[in-house]
Amino acid sequence: MKTRYIAAYDTEKAGDCLAACKRIRAVHEQFGVSGTFFIVGKRLEEEGVKYRALLDTPLFEIASHTYSHIILRDHPFCGNAPANEARAREITLGKELVEQTFQRPCVGLRPGCGFHNALRGDPWLVQTVADAGYGYVSSLLWGPETTVPALLEKPFTYAEEGRPGLWELPGHGWHENLLKAHNLTVQARRILAWPSPFPEAVRLTPITTPEEEFALNKLFIDKAIELGLPYVSLIWHPWSLARFDPAMTMLRLTFAYVRELGMEATTYEAEWRRAKDEALA
Ligand SMILES: [Zn+2]
């Protein structure tokens, strides 16, 4: 098993994310690396024409980050989920806006914040996401009891919830915005597991340089390869990457490392198709 690499971006903040995506696209083109943008539907209502002009290239998958970033499950830092009707709207309208804006199918959903137990234990949510026509969800984004870093988990299906056709494709490592203490509205203070599953990747203070961020990325990439994961994908946000590192030095260092290791760069969509095909073979 040769571990692949997925660059992925939770694209959510008005104005800031769009501006950051210009810089991000340039680095992707420089390295010829593909990637996935999970975009909030409201941003596409407001800035859809600009997003399409910027990101509609064969290098990128465009997927949904819900309609308005309303949380789909109760979450210790991000608040409680609304009633089912509002949850369903987040799921279906987010997908529709990606499809209308980019004129291509949207097969993936990354819920706002993500969860430590993915969609498990919420059969209504599993069914609603599957019935909306998604092929995969990337919702497992935290370690045990909603800690960071997220563990290096492999894909699985929601067969136990009765939907074997819906895949979970987890994200890995730190939420980089937390590593930089960028979230002022969501105070995530109790975020480290102890004993730590990744002592070498635990920081006791926020990071201050792109090189420090790359060093942490490298740890997760190396470990994923060692564990034989099909892919590794870190949890990134355009607004936070640009605020910390406007020159996108961390992206360049990470993509150069991916190239140096001979890793194939891919998208969540392509990874989902591979997982499906391998399960059928
Ligand atoms: Zn988000």
Coordinates of C-alpha atoms and ligand atoms in Angstrom, one line a residue:
M1 CA 0.0 0.0 0.0
K2 CA 1.4 3.3 -1.1
T3 CA -0.1 6.1 1.0
R4 CA -1.5 8.9 -1.1
Y5 CA -1.7 12.6 -0.1
I6 CA -4.8 14.8 -0.1
A7 CA -4.6 18.6 0.4
A8 CA -8.1 19.7 1.6
Y9 CA -9.5 23.0 2.7
D10 CA -12.6 23.9 4.8
T11 CA -13.6 27.0 3.0
E12 CA -16.0 29.1 5.1
K13 CA -15.2 32.7 6.0
A14 CA -16.6 35.5 3.8
G15 CA -13.9 37.4 1.9
D16 CA -10.9 36.0 3.7
C17 CA -11.2 32.4 2.3
L18 CA -11.7 33.6 -1.3
A19 CA -8.6 35.8 -1.1
A20 CA -6.6 33.0 0.5
C21 CA -7.7 30.6 -2.2
K22 CA -6.0 32.7 -4.9
R23 CA -2.6 32.1 -3.1
I24 CA -3.4 28.5 -2.5
R25 CA -4.3 27.8 -6.1
A26 CA -1.0 29.3 -7.2
V27 CA 1.0 26.8 -5.0
H28 CA -1.1 23.9 -6.3
E29 CA -0.4 24.9 -9.9
Q30 CA 3.3 25.4 -9.1
F31 CA 3.6 21.8 -7.8
G32 CA 0.9 20.2 -10.0
V33 CA -0.8 18.9 -6.8
S34 CA -4.6 18.2 -6.7
G35 CA -6.9 18.9 -3.8
T36 CA -10.4 19.2 -2.4
F37 CA -12.2 22.4 -1.3
F38 CA -15.1 21.9 1.0
I39 CA -17.1 25.1 0.6
V40 CA -19.9 26.5 2.7
G41 CA -23.0 27.0 0.6
K42 CA -23.6 30.6 1.8
R43 CA -20.2 31.6 0.5
L44 CA -21.2 30.3 -2.9
E45 CA -24.5 32.3 -2.8
E46 CA -22.5 35.4 -2.1
E47 CA -19.2 34.8 -4.0
G48 CA -20.0 31.9 -6.2
V49 CA -19.0 33.5 -9.5
K50 CA -15.5 34.3 -8.1
Y51 CA -15.1 30.9 -6.5
R52 CA -15.9 29.2 -9.8
A53 CA -13.5 31.4 -11.8
L54 CA -10.8 30.6 -9.2
L55 CA -11.3 26.9 -8.4
D56 CA -13.0 25.3 -11.5
T57 CA -9.9 23.4 -12.7
P58 CA -9.4 19.7 -13.2
L59 CA -6.9 19.8 -10.3
F60 CA -9.6 20.4 -7.7
E61 CA -12.6 18.6 -6.3
I62 CA -15.3 20.9 -5.0
A63 CA -17.4 19.4 -2.2
S64 CA -19.7 20.8 0.5
H65 CA -19.0 22.2 3.9
T66 CA -22.8 22.4 4.6
Y67 CA -25.0 25.3 3.7
S68 CA -24.2 27.7 6.6
H69 CA -21.7 25.8 8.9
I70 CA -24.5 25.0 11.3
I71 CA -23.3 22.1 13.4
L72 CA -24.9 18.7 12.6
R73 CA -24.3 17.0 15.9
D74 CA -24.0 18.4 19.5
H75 CA -20.4 19.4 19.9
P76 CA -18.5 20.4 23.1
F77 CA -16.8 23.4 21.5
C78 CA -19.0 24.3 18.5
G79 CA -22.4 24.2 20.2
N80 CA -25.6 22.1 19.9
A81 CA -27.2 20.9 16.7
P82 CA -30.6 22.4 15.6
A83 CA -33.8 20.4 14.9
N84 CA -33.8 17.8 12.1
E85 CA -35.4 20.1 9.6
A86 CA -32.6 22.6 9.9
R87 CA -30.0 19.8 9.8
A88 CA -31.5 18.4 6.6
R89 CA -31.4 21.8 5.0
E90 CA -27.7 22.2 5.8
I91 CA -27.0 18.9 4.1
T92 CA -29.1 19.2 0.9
L93 CA -28.8 22.9 0.2
G94 CA -25.0 22.8 0.6
K95 CA -24.8 20.1 -2.0
E96 CA -27.2 22.0 -4.4
L97 CA -25.1 25.2 -4.2
V98 CA -21.9 23.4 -5.1
E99 CA -23.6 21.7 -8.1
Q100 CA -25.3 24.9 -9.3
T101 CA -22.2 27.0 -9.0
F102 CA -19.7 24.6 -10.5
Q103 CA -22.0 22.6 -12.8
R104 CA -20.6 19.3 -11.6
P105 CA -21.7 16.7 -9.1
C106 CA -20.9 17.2 -5.4
V107 CA -20.3 13.7 -3.9
G108 CA -18.7 14.7 -0.6
L109 CA -19.7 16.5 2.7
R110 CA -17.5 17.8 5.5
P111 CA -19.7 18.9 8.4
G112 CA -18.7 22.0 10.2
C113 CA -16.2 21.2 13.1
G114 CA -16.4 17.5 12.5
F115 CA -16.8 14.9 15.3
H116 CA -14.8 12.5 17.3
N117 CA -17.2 9.6 16.5
A118 CA -18.0 10.6 12.9
L119 CA -21.7 10.1 12.2
R120 CA -21.8 6.9 14.2
G121 CA -24.7 6.6 16.7
D122 CA -26.9 9.0 14.7
P123 CA -28.9 6.9 12.3
W124 CA -31.1 9.8 11.2
L125 CA -28.0 11.8 10.2
V126 CA -26.4 8.8 8.3
Q127 CA -29.7 8.2 6.4
T128 CA -30.2 11.9 5.6
V129 CA -26.7 12.3 4.3
A130 CA -26.9 9.1 2.2
D131 CA -30.4 10.0 0.8
A132 CA -29.2 13.5 -0.2
G133 CA -26.9 11.6 -2.7
Y134 CA -23.5 12.0 -1.0
G135 CA -21.1 9.2 -1.6
Y136 CA -18.8 10.1 1.3
V137 CA -18.7 12.2 4.4
S138 CA -15.5 13.4 6.0
S139 CA -16.6 13.9 9.6
L140 CA -14.1 12.1 11.7
L141 CA -11.9 15.0 12.5
W142 CA -11.0 14.7 16.2
G143 CA -9.3 12.3 18.5
P144 CA -10.9 10.5 21.5
E145 CA -13.4 12.6 23.4
T146 CA -13.0 15.5 21.0
T147 CA -9.3 16.0 21.4
V148 CA -6.6 17.0 18.9
P149 CA -4.8 15.7 17.0
A150 CA -7.3 13.6 15.1
L151 CA -6.0 10.0 14.9
L152 CA -4.7 8.4 11.7
E153 CA -7.9 6.5 11.0
K154 CA -8.7 4.6 7.8
P155 CA -11.9 4.9 5.7
F156 CA -14.9 2.8 6.6
T157 CA -18.6 2.5 5.6
Y158 CA -21.8 3.1 7.5
A159 CA -22.9 -0.5 6.9
E160 CA -23.6 -0.9 10.7
E161 CA -26.1 2.0 10.4
G162 CA -27.7 0.3 7.4
R163 CA -26.0 2.4 4.7
P164 CA -23.1 0.4 3.3
G165 CA -22.9 2.7 0.3
L166 CA -22.0 5.8 2.3
W167 CA -18.2 6.1 3.1
E168 CA -16.5 7.9 5.9
L169 CA -13.1 9.4 4.8
P170 CA -11.5 10.8 8.0
G171 CA -9.2 13.8 8.2
H172 CA -6.0 13.6 10.2
G173 CA -3.8 15.5 12.7
W174 CA -4.3 19.0 14.1
H175 CA -7.0 21.5 13.0
E176 CA -4.3 24.0 12.0
N177 CA -6.4 26.9 13.2
L178 CA -6.2 25.5 16.8
L179 CA -2.5 25.1 16.5
K180 CA -2.2 28.8 16.0
A181 CA -4.9 29.8 18.5
H182 CA -6.8 31.5 15.7
N183 CA -10.3 30.6 17.0
L184 CA -11.5 33.4 19.2
T185 CA -15.2 32.7 19.0
V186 CA -14.8 29.0 19.8
Q187 CA -12.6 28.7 22.8
A188 CA -11.2 25.2 22.5
R189 CA -9.1 25.0 25.6
R190 CA -9.5 21.4 26.7
I191 CA -8.2 19.9 23.5
L192 CA -5.3 17.5 24.4
A193 CA -5.7 13.8 25.2
W194 CA -3.6 12.5 28.1
P195 CA -1.8 10.2 27.8
S196 CA -1.2 11.5 24.3
P197 CA -1.6 9.2 21.3
F198 CA 1.0 11.4 19.5
P199 CA 3.3 12.9 22.2
E200 CA 5.8 14.0 19.5
A201 CA 3.0 16.1 17.9
V202 CA 1.8 17.8 21.0
R203 CA 2.5 21.5 21.4
L204 CA 2.2 23.2 24.7
T205 CA 2.1 26.7 23.1
P206 CA 0.8 28.0 19.8
I207 CA 3.2 27.7 16.9
T208 CA 4.8 30.8 15.5
T209 CA 6.4 29.8 12.1
P210 CA 5.4 28.0 8.9
E211 CA 8.5 25.8 9.4
E212 CA 7.1 24.6 12.8
E213 CA 3.8 23.8 11.1
F214 CA 5.5 21.8 8.4
A215 CA 7.5 19.8 11.0
L216 CA 4.2 18.7 12.5
N217 CA 2.7 17.9 9.1
K218 CA 5.7 15.8 8.4
L219 CA 5.2 13.8 11.5
F220 CA 1.7 12.8 10.5
I221 CA 2.6 12.1 6.9
D222 CA 5.5 9.9 8.0
K223 CA 3.3 8.0 10.5
A224 CA 0.5 7.5 8.0
I225 CA 3.0 5.9 5.6
E226 CA 4.4 3.7 8.4
L227 CA 0.8 2.6 9.3
G228 CA 0.0 1.8 5.7
L229 CA -3.0 4.2 5.4
P230 CA -4.5 4.5 2.0
Y231 CA -4.2 8.3 2.3
V232 CA -3.3 11.1 4.7
S233 CA -5.1 14.5 4.8
L234 CA -4.5 17.3 7.2
I235 CA -7.3 19.7 8.4
W236 CA -6.7 23.1 6.8
H237 CA -8.7 26.4 6.5
P238 CA -7.8 29.0 3.8
W239 CA -8.5 32.0 6.1
S240 CA -6.3 30.6 8.9
L241 CA -3.4 29.5 6.6
A242 CA -3.3 33.0 5.0
R243 CA -3.5 34.9 8.3
F244 CA -0.6 32.9 9.7
D245 CA 1.5 32.5 6.6
P246 CA 0.5 34.8 3.8
A247 CA 3.4 33.6 1.6
M248 CA 2.0 30.0 1.9
T249 CA 5.5 28.8 2.8
M250 CA 4.0 25.8 4.8
L251 CA 2.1 24.7 1.7
R252 CA 5.3 24.8 -0.4
L253 CA 7.3 22.9 2.2
T254 CA 4.6 20.3 2.5
F255 CA 4.0 19.8 -1.2
A256 CA 7.8 19.6 -1.8
Y257 CA 8.0 16.9 0.9
V258 CA 5.1 15.0 -0.7
R259 CA 6.9 15.1 -4.0
E260 CA 10.2 14.1 -2.4
L261 CA 8.6 11.0 -1.0
G262 CA 7.0 10.2 -4.3
M263 CA 3.5 10.3 -2.9
E264 CA 0.6 10.5 -5.3
A265 CA -1.5 13.6 -4.7
T266 CA -5.2 13.0 -5.0
T267 CA -8.7 14.2 -3.9
Y268 CA -11.3 12.9 -1.5
E269 CA -13.5 12.1 -4.4
A270 CA -10.9 10.0 -6.2
E271 CA -10.1 8.3 -2.9
W272 CA -13.8 7.5 -2.4
R273 CA -14.0 6.0 -5.9
R274 CA -10.9 3.8 -5.1
A275 CA -12.3 2.7 -1.8
K276 CA -15.6 1.7 -3.4
D277 CA -13.9 -0.1 -6.3
E278 CA -11.6 -2.0 -3.9
A279 CA -14.5 -3.0 -1.7
L280 CA -16.3 -4.5 -4.8
A281 CA -13.2 -6.2 -6.2
Ligands
ZN1 ZN -15.5 24.7 9.1

